[in-house]
CSV table of C-alpha atoms in Angstrom, one decimal:
chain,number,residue,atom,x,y,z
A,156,UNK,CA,11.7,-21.9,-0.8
A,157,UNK,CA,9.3,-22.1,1.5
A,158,UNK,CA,5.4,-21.0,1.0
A,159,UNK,CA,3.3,-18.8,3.8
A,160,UNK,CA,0.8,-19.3,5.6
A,161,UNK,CA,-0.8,-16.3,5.9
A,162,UNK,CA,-3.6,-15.8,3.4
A,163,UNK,CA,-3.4,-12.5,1.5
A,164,UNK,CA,-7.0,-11.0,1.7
A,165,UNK,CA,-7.9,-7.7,-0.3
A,166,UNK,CA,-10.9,-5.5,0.4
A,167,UNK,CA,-11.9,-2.6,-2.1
A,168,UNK,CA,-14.8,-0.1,-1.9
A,169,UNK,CA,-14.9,2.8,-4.0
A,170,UNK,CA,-16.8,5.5,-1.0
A,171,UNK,CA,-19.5,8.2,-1.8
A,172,UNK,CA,-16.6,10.8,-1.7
A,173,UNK,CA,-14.6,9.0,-4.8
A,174,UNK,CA,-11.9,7.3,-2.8
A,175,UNK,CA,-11.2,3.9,-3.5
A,176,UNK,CA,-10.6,2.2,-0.1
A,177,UNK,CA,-8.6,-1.0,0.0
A,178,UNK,CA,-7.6,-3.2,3.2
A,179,UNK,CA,-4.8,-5.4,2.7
A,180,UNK,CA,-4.5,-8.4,5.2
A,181,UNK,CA,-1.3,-10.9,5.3
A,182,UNK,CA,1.5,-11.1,3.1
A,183,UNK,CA,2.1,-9.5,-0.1
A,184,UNK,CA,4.8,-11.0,-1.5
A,185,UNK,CA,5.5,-12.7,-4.8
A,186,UNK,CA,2.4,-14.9,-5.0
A,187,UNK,CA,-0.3,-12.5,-4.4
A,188,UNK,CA,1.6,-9.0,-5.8
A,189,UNK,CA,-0.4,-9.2,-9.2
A,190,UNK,CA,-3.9,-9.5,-7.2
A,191,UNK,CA,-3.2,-6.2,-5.9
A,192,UNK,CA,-2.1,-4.7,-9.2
A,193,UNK,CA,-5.0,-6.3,-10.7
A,194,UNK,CA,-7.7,-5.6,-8.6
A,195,UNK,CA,-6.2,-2.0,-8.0
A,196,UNK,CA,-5.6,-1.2,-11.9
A,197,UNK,CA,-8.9,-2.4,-12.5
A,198,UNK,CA,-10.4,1.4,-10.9
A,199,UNK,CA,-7.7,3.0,-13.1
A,200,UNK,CA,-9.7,4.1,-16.3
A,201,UNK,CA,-8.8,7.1,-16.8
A,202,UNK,CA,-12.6,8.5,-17.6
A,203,UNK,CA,-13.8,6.8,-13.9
A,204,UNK,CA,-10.3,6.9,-11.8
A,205,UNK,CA,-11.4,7.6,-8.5
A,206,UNK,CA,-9.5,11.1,-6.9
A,207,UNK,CA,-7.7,9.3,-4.6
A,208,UNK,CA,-6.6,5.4,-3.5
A,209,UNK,CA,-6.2,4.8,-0.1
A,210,UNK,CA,-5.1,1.6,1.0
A,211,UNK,CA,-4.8,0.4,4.8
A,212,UNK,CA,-2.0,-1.9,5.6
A,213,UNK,CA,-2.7,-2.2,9.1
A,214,UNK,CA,-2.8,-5.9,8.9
A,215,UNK,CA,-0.4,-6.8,6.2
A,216,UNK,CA,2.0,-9.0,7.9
A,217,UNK,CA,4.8,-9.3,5.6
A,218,UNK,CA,6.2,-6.9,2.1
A,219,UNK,CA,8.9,-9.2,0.2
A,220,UNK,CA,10.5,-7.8,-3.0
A,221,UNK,CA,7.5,-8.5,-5.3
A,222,UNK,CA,5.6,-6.9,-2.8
A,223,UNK,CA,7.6,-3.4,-3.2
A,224,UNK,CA,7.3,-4.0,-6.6
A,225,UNK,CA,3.9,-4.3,-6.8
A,226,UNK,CA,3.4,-1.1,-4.7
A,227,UNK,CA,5.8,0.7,-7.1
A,228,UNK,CA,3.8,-0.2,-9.7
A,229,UNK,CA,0.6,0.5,-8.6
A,230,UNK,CA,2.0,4.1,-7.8
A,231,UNK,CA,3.6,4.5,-11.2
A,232,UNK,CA,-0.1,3.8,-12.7
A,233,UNK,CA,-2.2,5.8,-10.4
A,234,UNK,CA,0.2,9.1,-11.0
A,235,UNK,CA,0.1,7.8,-14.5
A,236,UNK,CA,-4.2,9.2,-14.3
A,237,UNK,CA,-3.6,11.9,-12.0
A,238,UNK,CA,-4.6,9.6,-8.9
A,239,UNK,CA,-2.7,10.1,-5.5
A,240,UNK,CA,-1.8,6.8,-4.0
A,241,UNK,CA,-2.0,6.9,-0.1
A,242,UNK,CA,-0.2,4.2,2.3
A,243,UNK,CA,-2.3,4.4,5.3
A,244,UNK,CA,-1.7,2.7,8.9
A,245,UNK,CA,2.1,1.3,8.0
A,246,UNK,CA,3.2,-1.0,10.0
A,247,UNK,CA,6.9,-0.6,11.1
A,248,UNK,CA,8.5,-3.2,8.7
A,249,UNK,CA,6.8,-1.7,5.6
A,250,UNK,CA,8.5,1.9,7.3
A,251,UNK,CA,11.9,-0.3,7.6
A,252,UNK,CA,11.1,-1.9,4.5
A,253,UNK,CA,10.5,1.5,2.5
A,254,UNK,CA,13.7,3.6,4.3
A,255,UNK,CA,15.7,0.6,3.2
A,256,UNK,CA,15.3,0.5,-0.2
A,257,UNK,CA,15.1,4.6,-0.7
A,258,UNK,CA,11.3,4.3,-1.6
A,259,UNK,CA,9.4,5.8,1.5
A,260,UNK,CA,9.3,9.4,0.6
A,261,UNK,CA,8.7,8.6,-2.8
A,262,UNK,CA,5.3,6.1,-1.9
A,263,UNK,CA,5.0,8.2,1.4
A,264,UNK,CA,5.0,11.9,-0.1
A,265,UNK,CA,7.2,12.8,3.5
A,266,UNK,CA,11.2,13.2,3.7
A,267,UNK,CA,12.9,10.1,4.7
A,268,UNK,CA,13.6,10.1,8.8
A,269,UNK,CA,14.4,7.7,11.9
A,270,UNK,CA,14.0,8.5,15.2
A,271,UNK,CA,17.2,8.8,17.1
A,272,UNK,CA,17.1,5.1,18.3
A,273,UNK,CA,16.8,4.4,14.7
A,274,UNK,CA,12.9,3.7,14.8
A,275,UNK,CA,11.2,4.4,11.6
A,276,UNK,CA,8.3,6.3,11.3
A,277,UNK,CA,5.4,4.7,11.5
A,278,UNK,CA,2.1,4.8,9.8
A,279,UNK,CA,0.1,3.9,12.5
A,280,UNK,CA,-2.1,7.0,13.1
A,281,UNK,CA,-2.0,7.9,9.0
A,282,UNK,CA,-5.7,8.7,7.8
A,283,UNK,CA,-9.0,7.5,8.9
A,284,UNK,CA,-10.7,3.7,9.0
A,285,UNK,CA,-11.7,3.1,5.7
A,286,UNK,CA,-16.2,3.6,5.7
A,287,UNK,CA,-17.7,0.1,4.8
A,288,UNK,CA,-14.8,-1.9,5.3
């Protein structure tokens, strides 16, 4: 097996208007899925959930297995408090990545579609920069 080297970086902020914004940067993949989960689940209590998480994956350069997982998980414990999880700025291997495996309307909230050359939705223009990241 052979390691990356691309650094997974994770920025969260909780904003003024009770989103927690997260920027994810390089690969998440089996070595760096439970910092996600972790730092994620961490703004999950229930009394002080924040209304929505939105996190920008803009730079994330690779999703393995772990990495689905992880975002599987993360939605399974934010619907879990009554928190809608938000996959902002895809980029088109997470969209491959996500038609693939049968999860992209479910962690998407859209119906499943390709264009007719069999391009895959992107989430480039999804939601706004993330304030004071």
């Amino acid at each position: 097996m052979t390691t990356s080297d691309t650094t997974f970086e994770l920025t969260a902020a909780r904003a003024a208007d009770g989103v927690l914004y997260a920027e994810l940067a390089g690969d998440l993949a089996w070595d760096s899925a439970d910092e996600l989960l972790d730092a994620v689940r961490a703004h999950l209590d229930p009394a002080s959930a924040p209304s929505d998480i939105r996190l920008d994956c803009a730079r994330m350069t690779l999703c393995d297995s772990m990495g689905l997982s992880a975002l599987l998980a993360l939605h399974r414990h934010a619907e879990a408090v009554g928190v809608r999880l938000q996959l902002d700025h895809r980029p088109p291997f997470l969209d491959r990545l996500l038609l693939l495996t049968g999860t992209y309307e479910h962690l998407t909230g859209r119906p499943e579609t390709a264009g007719p050359d069999g391009d895959t939705p992107s989430g480039a223009a999804d939601g706004p920069r993330f304030p004071g990241l």
